Coordinates of C-alpha atoms and ligand atoms in Angstrom, one line a residue:
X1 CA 0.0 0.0 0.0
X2 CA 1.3 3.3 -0.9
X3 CA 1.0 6.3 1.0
X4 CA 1.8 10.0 0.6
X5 CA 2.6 11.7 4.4
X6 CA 2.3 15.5 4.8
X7 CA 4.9 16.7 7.7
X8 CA 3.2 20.6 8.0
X9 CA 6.0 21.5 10.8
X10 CA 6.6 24.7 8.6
X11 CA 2.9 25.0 7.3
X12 CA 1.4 24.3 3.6
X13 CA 0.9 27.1 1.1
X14 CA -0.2 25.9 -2.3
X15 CA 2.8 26.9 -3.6
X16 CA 4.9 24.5 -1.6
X17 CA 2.7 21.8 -2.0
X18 CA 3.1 21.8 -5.7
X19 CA 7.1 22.6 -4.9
X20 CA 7.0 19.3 -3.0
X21 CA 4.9 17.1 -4.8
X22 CA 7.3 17.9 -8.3
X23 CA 10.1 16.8 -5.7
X24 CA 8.4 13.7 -5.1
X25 CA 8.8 12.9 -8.4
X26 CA 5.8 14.5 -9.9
X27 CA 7.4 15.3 -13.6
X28 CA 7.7 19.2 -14.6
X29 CA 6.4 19.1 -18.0
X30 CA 3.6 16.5 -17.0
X31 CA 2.6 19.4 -14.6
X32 CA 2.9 22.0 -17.1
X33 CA 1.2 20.0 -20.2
X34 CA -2.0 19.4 -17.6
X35 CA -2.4 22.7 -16.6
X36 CA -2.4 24.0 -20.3
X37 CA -5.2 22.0 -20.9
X38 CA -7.4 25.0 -19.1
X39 CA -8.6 27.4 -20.8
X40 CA -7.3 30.2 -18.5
X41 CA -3.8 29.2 -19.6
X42 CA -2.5 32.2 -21.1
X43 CA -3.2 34.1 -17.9
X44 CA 0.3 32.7 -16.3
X45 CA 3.3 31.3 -16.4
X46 CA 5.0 29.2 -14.1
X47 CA 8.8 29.2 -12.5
X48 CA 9.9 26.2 -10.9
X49 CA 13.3 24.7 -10.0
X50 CA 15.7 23.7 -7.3
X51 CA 16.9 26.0 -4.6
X52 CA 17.8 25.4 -0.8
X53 CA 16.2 27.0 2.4
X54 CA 18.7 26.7 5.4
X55 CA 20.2 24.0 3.3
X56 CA 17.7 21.9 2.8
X57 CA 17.2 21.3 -1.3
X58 CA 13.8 21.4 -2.3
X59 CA 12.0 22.9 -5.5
X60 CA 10.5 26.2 -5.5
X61 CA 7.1 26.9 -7.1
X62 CA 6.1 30.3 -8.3
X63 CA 3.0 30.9 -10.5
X64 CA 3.7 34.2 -12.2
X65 CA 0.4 36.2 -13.4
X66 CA 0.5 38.3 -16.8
X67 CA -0.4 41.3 -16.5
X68 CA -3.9 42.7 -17.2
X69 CA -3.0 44.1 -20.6
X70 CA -0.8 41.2 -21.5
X71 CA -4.1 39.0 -20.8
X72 CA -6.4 41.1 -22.9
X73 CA -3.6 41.1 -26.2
X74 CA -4.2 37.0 -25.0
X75 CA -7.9 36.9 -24.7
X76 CA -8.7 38.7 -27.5
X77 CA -6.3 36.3 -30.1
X78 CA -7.1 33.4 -28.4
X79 CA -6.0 30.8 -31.1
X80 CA -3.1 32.8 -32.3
X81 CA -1.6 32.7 -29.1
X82 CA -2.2 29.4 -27.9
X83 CA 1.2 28.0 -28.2
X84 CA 1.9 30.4 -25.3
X85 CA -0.1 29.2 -22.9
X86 CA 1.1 28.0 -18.9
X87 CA 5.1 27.6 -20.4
X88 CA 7.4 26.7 -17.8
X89 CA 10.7 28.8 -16.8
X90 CA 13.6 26.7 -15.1
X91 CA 15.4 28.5 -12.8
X92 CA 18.5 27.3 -10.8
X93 CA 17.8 30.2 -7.7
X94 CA 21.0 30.3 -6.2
X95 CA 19.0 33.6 -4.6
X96 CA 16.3 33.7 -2.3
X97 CA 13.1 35.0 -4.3
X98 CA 12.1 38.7 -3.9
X99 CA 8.4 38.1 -4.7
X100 CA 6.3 39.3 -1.6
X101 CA 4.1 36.4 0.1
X102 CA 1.5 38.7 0.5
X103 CA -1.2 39.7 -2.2
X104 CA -2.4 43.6 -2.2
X105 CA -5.4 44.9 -3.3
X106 CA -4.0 46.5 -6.2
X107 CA -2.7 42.8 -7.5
X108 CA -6.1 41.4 -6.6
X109 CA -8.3 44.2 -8.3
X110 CA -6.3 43.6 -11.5
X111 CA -8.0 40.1 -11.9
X112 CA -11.4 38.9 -12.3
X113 CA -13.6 38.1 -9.2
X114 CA -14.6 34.7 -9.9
X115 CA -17.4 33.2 -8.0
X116 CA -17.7 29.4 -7.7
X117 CA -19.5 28.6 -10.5
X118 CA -17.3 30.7 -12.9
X119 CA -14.6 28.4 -11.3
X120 CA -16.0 24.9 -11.8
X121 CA -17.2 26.3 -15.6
X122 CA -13.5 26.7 -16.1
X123 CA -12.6 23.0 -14.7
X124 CA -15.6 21.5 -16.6
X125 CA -14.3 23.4 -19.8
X126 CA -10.6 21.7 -19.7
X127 CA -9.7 18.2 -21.1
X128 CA -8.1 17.3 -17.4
X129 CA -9.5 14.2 -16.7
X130 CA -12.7 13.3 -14.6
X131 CA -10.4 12.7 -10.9
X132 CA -8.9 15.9 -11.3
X133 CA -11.7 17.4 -12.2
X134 CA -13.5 16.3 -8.9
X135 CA -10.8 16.6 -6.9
X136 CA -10.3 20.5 -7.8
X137 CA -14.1 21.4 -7.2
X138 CA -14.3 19.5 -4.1
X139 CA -10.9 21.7 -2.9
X140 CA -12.7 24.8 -4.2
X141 CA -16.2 23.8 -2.4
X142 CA -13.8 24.0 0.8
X143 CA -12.8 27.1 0.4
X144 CA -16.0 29.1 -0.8
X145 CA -18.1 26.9 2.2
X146 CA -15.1 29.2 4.9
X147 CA -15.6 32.1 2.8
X148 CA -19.4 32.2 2.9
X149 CA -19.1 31.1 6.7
X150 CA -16.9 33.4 7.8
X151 CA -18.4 36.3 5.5
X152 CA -22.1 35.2 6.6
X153 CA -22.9 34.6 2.8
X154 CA -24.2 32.1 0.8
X155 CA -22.2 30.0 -1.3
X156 CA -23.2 31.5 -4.6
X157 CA -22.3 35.0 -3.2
X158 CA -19.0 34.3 -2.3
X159 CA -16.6 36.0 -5.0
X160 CA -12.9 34.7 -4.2
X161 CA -10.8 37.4 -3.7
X162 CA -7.0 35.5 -3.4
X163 CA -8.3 32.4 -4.8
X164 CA -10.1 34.0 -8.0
X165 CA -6.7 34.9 -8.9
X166 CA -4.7 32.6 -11.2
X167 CA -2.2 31.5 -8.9
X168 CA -4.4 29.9 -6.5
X169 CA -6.2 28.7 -9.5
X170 CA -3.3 26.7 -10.7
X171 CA -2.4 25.8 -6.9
X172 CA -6.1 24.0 -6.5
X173 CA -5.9 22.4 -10.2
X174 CA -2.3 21.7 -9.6
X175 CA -2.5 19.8 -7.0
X176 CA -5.2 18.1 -7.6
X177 CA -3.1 17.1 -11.3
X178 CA 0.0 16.0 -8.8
X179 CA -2.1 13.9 -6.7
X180 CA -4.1 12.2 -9.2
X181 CA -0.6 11.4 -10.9
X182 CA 1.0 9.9 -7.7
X183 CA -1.6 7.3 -7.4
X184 CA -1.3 6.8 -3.7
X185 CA -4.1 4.7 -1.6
X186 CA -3.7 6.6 1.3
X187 CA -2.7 9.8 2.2
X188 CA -1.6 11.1 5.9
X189 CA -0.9 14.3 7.7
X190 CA 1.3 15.2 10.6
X191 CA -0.2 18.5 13.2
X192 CA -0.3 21.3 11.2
X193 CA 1.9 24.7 11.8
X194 CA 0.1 27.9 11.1
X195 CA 2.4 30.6 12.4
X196 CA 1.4 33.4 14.6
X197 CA 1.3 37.2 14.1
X198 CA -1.1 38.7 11.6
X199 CA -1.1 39.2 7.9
X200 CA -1.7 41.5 5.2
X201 CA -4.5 40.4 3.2
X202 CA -7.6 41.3 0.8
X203 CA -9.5 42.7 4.0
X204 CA -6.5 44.2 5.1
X205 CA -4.5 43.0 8.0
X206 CA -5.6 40.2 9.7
X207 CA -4.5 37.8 12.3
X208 CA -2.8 34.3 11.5
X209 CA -4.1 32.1 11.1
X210 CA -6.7 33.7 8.5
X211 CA -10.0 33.3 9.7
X212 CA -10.6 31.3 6.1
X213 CA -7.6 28.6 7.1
X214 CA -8.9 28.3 10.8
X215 CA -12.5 27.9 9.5
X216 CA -11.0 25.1 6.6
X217 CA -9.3 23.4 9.5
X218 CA -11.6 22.5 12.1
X219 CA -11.7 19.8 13.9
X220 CA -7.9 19.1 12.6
X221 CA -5.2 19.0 14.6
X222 CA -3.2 21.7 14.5
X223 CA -0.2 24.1 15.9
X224 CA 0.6 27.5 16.7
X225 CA 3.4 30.0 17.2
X226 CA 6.1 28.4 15.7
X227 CA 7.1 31.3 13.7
X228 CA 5.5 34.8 13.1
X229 CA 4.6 34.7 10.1
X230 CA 1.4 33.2 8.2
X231 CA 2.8 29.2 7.3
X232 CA -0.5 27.7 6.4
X233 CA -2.9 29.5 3.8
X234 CA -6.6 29.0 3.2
X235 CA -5.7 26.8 -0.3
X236 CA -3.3 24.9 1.4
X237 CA -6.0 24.4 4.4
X238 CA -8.0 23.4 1.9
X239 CA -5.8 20.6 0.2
X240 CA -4.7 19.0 3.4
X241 CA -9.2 18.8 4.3
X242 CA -10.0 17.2 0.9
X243 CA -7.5 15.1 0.7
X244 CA -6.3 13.8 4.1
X245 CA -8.0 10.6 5.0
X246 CA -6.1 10.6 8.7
X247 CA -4.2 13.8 10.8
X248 CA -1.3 11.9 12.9
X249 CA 2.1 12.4 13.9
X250 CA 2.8 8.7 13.8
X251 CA 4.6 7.3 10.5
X252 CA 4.5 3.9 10.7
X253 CA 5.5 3.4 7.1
X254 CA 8.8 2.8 5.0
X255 CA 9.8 5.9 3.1
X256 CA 10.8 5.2 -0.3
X257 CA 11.0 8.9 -0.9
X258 CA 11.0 12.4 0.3
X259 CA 10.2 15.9 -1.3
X260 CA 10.4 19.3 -0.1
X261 CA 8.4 22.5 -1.4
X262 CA 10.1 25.0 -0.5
X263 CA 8.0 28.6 0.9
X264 CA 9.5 31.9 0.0
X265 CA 10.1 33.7 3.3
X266 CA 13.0 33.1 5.6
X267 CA 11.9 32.3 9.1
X268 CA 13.8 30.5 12.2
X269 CA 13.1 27.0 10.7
X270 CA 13.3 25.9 7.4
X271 CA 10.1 27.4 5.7
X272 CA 9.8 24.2 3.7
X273 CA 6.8 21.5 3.4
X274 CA 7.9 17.8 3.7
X275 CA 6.2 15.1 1.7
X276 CA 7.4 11.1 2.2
X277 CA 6.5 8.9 0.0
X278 CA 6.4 6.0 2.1
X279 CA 4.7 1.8 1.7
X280 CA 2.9 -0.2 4.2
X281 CA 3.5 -3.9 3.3
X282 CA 0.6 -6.5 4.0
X283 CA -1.2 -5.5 6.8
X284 CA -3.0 -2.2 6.7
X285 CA -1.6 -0.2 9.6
X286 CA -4.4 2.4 11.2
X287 CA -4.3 4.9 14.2
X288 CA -7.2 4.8 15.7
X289 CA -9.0 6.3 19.3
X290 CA -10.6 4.2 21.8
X291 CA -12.2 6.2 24.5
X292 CA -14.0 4.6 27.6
X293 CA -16.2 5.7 30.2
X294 CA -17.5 4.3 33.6
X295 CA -20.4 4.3 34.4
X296 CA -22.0 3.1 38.1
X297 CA -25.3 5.3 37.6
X298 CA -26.8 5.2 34.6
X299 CA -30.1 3.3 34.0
X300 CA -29.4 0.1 31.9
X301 CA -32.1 0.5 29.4
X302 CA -30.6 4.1 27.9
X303 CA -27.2 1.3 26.7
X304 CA -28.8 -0.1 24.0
X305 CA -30.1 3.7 22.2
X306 CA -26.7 5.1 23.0
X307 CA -25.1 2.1 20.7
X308 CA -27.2 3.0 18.3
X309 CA -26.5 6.3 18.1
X310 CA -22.7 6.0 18.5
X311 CA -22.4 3.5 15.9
X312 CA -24.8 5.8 13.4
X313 CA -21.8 8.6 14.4
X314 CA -19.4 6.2 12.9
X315 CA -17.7 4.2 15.8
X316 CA -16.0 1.7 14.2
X317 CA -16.7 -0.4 17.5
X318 CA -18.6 -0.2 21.1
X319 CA -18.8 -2.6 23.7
X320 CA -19.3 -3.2 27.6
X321 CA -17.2 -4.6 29.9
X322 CA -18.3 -5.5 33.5
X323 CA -16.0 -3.7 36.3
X324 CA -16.1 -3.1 40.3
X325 CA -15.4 0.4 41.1
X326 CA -14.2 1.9 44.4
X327 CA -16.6 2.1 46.9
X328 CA -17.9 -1.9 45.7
X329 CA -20.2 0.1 43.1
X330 CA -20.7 -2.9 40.3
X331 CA -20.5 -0.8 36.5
X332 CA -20.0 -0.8 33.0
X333 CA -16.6 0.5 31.0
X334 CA -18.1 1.4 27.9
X335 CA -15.3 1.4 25.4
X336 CA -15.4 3.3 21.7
X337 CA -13.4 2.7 19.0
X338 CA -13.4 5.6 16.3
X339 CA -11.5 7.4 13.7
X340 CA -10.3 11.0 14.1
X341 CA -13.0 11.8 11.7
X342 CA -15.5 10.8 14.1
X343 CA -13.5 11.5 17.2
X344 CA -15.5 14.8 17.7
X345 CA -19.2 13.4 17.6
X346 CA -18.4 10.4 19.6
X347 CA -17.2 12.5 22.6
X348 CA -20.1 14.9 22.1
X349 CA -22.7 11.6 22.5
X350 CA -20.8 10.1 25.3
X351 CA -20.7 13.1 27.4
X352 CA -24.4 14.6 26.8
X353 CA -25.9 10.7 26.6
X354 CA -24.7 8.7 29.5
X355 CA -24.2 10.2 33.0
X356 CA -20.5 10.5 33.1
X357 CA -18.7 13.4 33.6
X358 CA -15.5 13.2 31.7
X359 CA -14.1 10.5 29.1
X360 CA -10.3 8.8 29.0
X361 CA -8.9 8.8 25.5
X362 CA -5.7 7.0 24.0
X363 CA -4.7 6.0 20.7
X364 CA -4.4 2.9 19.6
X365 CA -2.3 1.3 16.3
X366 CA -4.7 -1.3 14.9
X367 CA -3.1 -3.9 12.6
X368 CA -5.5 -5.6 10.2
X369 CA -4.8 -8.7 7.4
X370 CA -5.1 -6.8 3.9
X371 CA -8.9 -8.2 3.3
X372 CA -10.5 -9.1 0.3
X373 CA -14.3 -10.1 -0.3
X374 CA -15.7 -12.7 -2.6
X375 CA -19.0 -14.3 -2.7
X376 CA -18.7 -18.5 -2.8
X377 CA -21.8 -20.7 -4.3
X378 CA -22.3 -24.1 -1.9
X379 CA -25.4 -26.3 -1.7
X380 CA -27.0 -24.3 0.5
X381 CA -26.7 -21.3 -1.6
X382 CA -24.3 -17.8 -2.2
X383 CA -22.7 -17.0 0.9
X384 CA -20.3 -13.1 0.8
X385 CA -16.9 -14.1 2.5
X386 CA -14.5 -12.2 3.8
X387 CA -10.8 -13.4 3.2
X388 CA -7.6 -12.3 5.3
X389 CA -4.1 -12.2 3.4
X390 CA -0.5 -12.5 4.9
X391 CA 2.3 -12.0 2.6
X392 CA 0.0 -12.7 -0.6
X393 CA -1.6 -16.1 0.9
X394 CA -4.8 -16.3 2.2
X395 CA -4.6 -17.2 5.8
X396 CA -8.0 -16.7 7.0
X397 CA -11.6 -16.6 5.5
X398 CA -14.9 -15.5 7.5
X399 CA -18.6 -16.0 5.8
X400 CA -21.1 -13.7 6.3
X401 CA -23.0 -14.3 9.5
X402 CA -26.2 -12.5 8.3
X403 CA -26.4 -14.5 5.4
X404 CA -25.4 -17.8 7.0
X405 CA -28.5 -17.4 9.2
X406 CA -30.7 -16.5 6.6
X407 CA -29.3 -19.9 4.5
X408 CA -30.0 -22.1 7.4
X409 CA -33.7 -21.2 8.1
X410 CA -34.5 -21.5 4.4
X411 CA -33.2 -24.8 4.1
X412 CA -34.1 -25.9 7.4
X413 CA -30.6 -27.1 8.4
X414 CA -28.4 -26.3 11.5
X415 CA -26.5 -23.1 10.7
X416 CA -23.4 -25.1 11.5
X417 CA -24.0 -27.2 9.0
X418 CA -23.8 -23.9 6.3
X419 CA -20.5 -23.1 8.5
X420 CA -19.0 -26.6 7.9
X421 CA -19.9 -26.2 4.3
X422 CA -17.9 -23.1 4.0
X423 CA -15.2 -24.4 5.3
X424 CA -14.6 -27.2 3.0
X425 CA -13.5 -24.4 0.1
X426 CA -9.9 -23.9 0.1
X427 CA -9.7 -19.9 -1.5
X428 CA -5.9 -20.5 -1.8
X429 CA -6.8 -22.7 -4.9
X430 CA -4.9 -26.0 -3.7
Ligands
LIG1 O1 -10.2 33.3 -0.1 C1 -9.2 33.1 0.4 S1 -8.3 32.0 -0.2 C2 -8.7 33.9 1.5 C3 -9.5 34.1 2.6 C4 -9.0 34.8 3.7 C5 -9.8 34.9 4.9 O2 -9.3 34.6 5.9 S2 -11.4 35.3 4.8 C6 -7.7 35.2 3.7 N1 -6.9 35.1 2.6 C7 -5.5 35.5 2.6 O3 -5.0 35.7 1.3 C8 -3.6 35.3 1.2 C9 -3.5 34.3 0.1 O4 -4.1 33.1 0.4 P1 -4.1 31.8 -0.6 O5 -4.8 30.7 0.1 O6 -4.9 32.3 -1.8 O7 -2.7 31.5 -1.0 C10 -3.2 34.7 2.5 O8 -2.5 35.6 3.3 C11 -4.6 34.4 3.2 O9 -4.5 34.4 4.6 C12 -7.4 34.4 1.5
LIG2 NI1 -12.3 36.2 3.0

């Protein structure tokens, strides 16, 4: 299994992500042949190429916007100019780039406002294909539901200042075009870094994070302080939400390789983002919470609607386990296996459900068989199994229960007779 890792100790811009996933071995030209499939491609030009921050070697990305009469001569001879779209400058920069972090108004003002629909017309209008398509809107939809949140509009009110300009145009669809081409199953992130101080912005200056990024990042775990400056943006907010399956600082994986994307300003630590490459052989390696709770006053008929409910939430498990407590009080430890994703909801149905007054939470590395499922045909009919590999041989295979029962009522038989049927099939084909 293959898995991309995000290490945010510096923060993620869009810029650095595409810096670090063309370090990762995303090609140059693939990049740059993907983005020209947009229509908006005349409207920039980007510079990429290998430099060093506090002598780590990374690759610095920076999407450089024609200007607005340079776009008109463009948009108004379209065709004619069409071999000029989205080229590529290599630069060695043995110098640290001058080009200001920050966007002012005057930058802004000079593009279009584009709204969300103008933006997705403009995906739907390329030839990029139908996962990087998604992928882009869904990064988009992030960032226009903070906007319209933190803005109290609706959605299809909100007109992207920053991110209507190119460059985060080409940061969205870029990465989206990287990550589509590293065909990864899973892909992590570490805490993420967001810097401190404030930041000079479309609304003028505001504090870091940017009420966009903090909105984009709820519920994920995340730092602050490290430096002064603004180290996690609203698009790069937005890549790690739509495309982070787990947050952990764990990496229990074998890195095959790493990037860096470098940032432009100098702080205290390297400004660079770190992306591994790394592969998880045979069994599937999770992080996962289990929280518990005693309970010694709780009426026993309000257990089974609180399973319910924590198991529509999305625990991935719940069950009871009979304890004595001080005092001699007889109770139940009701422990709750979820994923961060869930983490939040869980906590909220434990503490407002039952009658306890606090929770105890601890991570815990689950190690599952890689699994596959198959359905087999036996006497007593078509019975879903569930198989469990180690090192490419099928060590273990688990029928249905539901359907077992089901089998053994219809044809009238013991259901360990359906059990000992299923048995006799060898999956490993011998
Ligand atoms: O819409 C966007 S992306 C945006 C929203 C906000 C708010 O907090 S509201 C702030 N900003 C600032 O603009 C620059 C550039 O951000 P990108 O994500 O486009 O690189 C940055 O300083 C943001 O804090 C943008
Ligand atoms: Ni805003």
């Amino acid at each position: 299994m293959k898995i991309l890792y995000y290490d945010c100790f510096a923060g993620i811009s869009g810029d650095m992500n595409l810096g670090a996933l063309i370090d990762l071995g995303v090609g140059k030209d693939y990049l740059i042949n993907e983005l020209n499939k947009l229509t908006i491609s005349q409207e920039f030009e980007i510079e990429m190429g290998t430099s060093q921050k506090m002598g780590i070697t990374g690759t610095k990305v920076d999407v450089i916007l024609q200007n607005k009469n340079h776009i008109h001569e463009h948009s108004h001879n379209h065709n004619i100019n069409h071999h000029m779209q989205g080229h590529s400058h290599e630069h060695g920069h043995s110098h640290e780039h001058e080009q200001e972090f920050i966007h002012d108004h005057t930058e802004i003002h000079e593009h279009e406002h584009r709204n969300l629909n103008s933006i997705y017309k403009i995906i739907d209008d390329s030839t990029l294909n139908e996962n990087i398509k998604k992928l882009s809107k869904d990064m988009f939809l992030v960032v226009a539901k903070a906007e319209a949140k933190v803005h109290g509009k609706p959605i299809d009110e909100v007109h992207f200042h920053e991110v209507g300009a190119v460059d985060s145009i080409v940061d969205i669809i870029g990465a989206a075009i990287c990550i589509d081409k590293l065909k990864v199953d899973k892909i992590y992130a570490s805490t993420v870094e967001l810097g401190g101080g404030f930041v000079k912005c479309a609304h003028g200056i505001i504090p870091v994070p940017a009420p966009a990024t903090t909105e984009i990042l709820t519920d994920i775990p995340v730092s602050k302080g490290k430096v002064n400056s603004e180290t996690t943006t609203p698009t790069g907010a937005a890549i790690l939400k739509t495309m982070v399956g787990k947050f952990t600082d764990k990496m229990d994986f074998k890195i095959i390789k790493t990037g860096y994307g470098l940032g432009t300003k100098d702080f205290e630590i390297p400004n660079v983002l770190r992306v591994f490459l790394g592969e998880v052989s045979n069994e599937v390696n999770d992080i996962q919470t289990m929280i518990e709770v005693n309970i010694d006053d709780m009426n026993s008929e309000l257990f089974g609607h609180i399973e319910d409910k924590l198991f529509e939430s999305g625990a991935l498990d719940v069950y009871k386990t009979p304890i004595i407590m001080k005092k001699g009080r007889p109770a139940i430890k009701l422990s709750v296996l979820t994923n961060t994703a869930s983490l939040h909801e869980i906590e909220k149905i434990l503490l407002v459900e039952t009658t306890t007054l606090g929770l105890r939470e601890y991570q815990v590395n689950k190690v599952m068989l890689n699994r596959e499922f198959t359905t087999i045909s036996t006497k007593y009919g078509k019975i879903p199994m569930k198989i469990g590999f180690l090192d490419g041989e099928v060590i273990k295979m688990k029928p249905e229960y539901e359907v077992c029962k089901k089998l053994a009522d219809s044809n009238g038989v013991p259901i360990r007779y359906i059990y000992d049927e299923v048995s006799k099939i060898n999956l490993n084909g011998e």
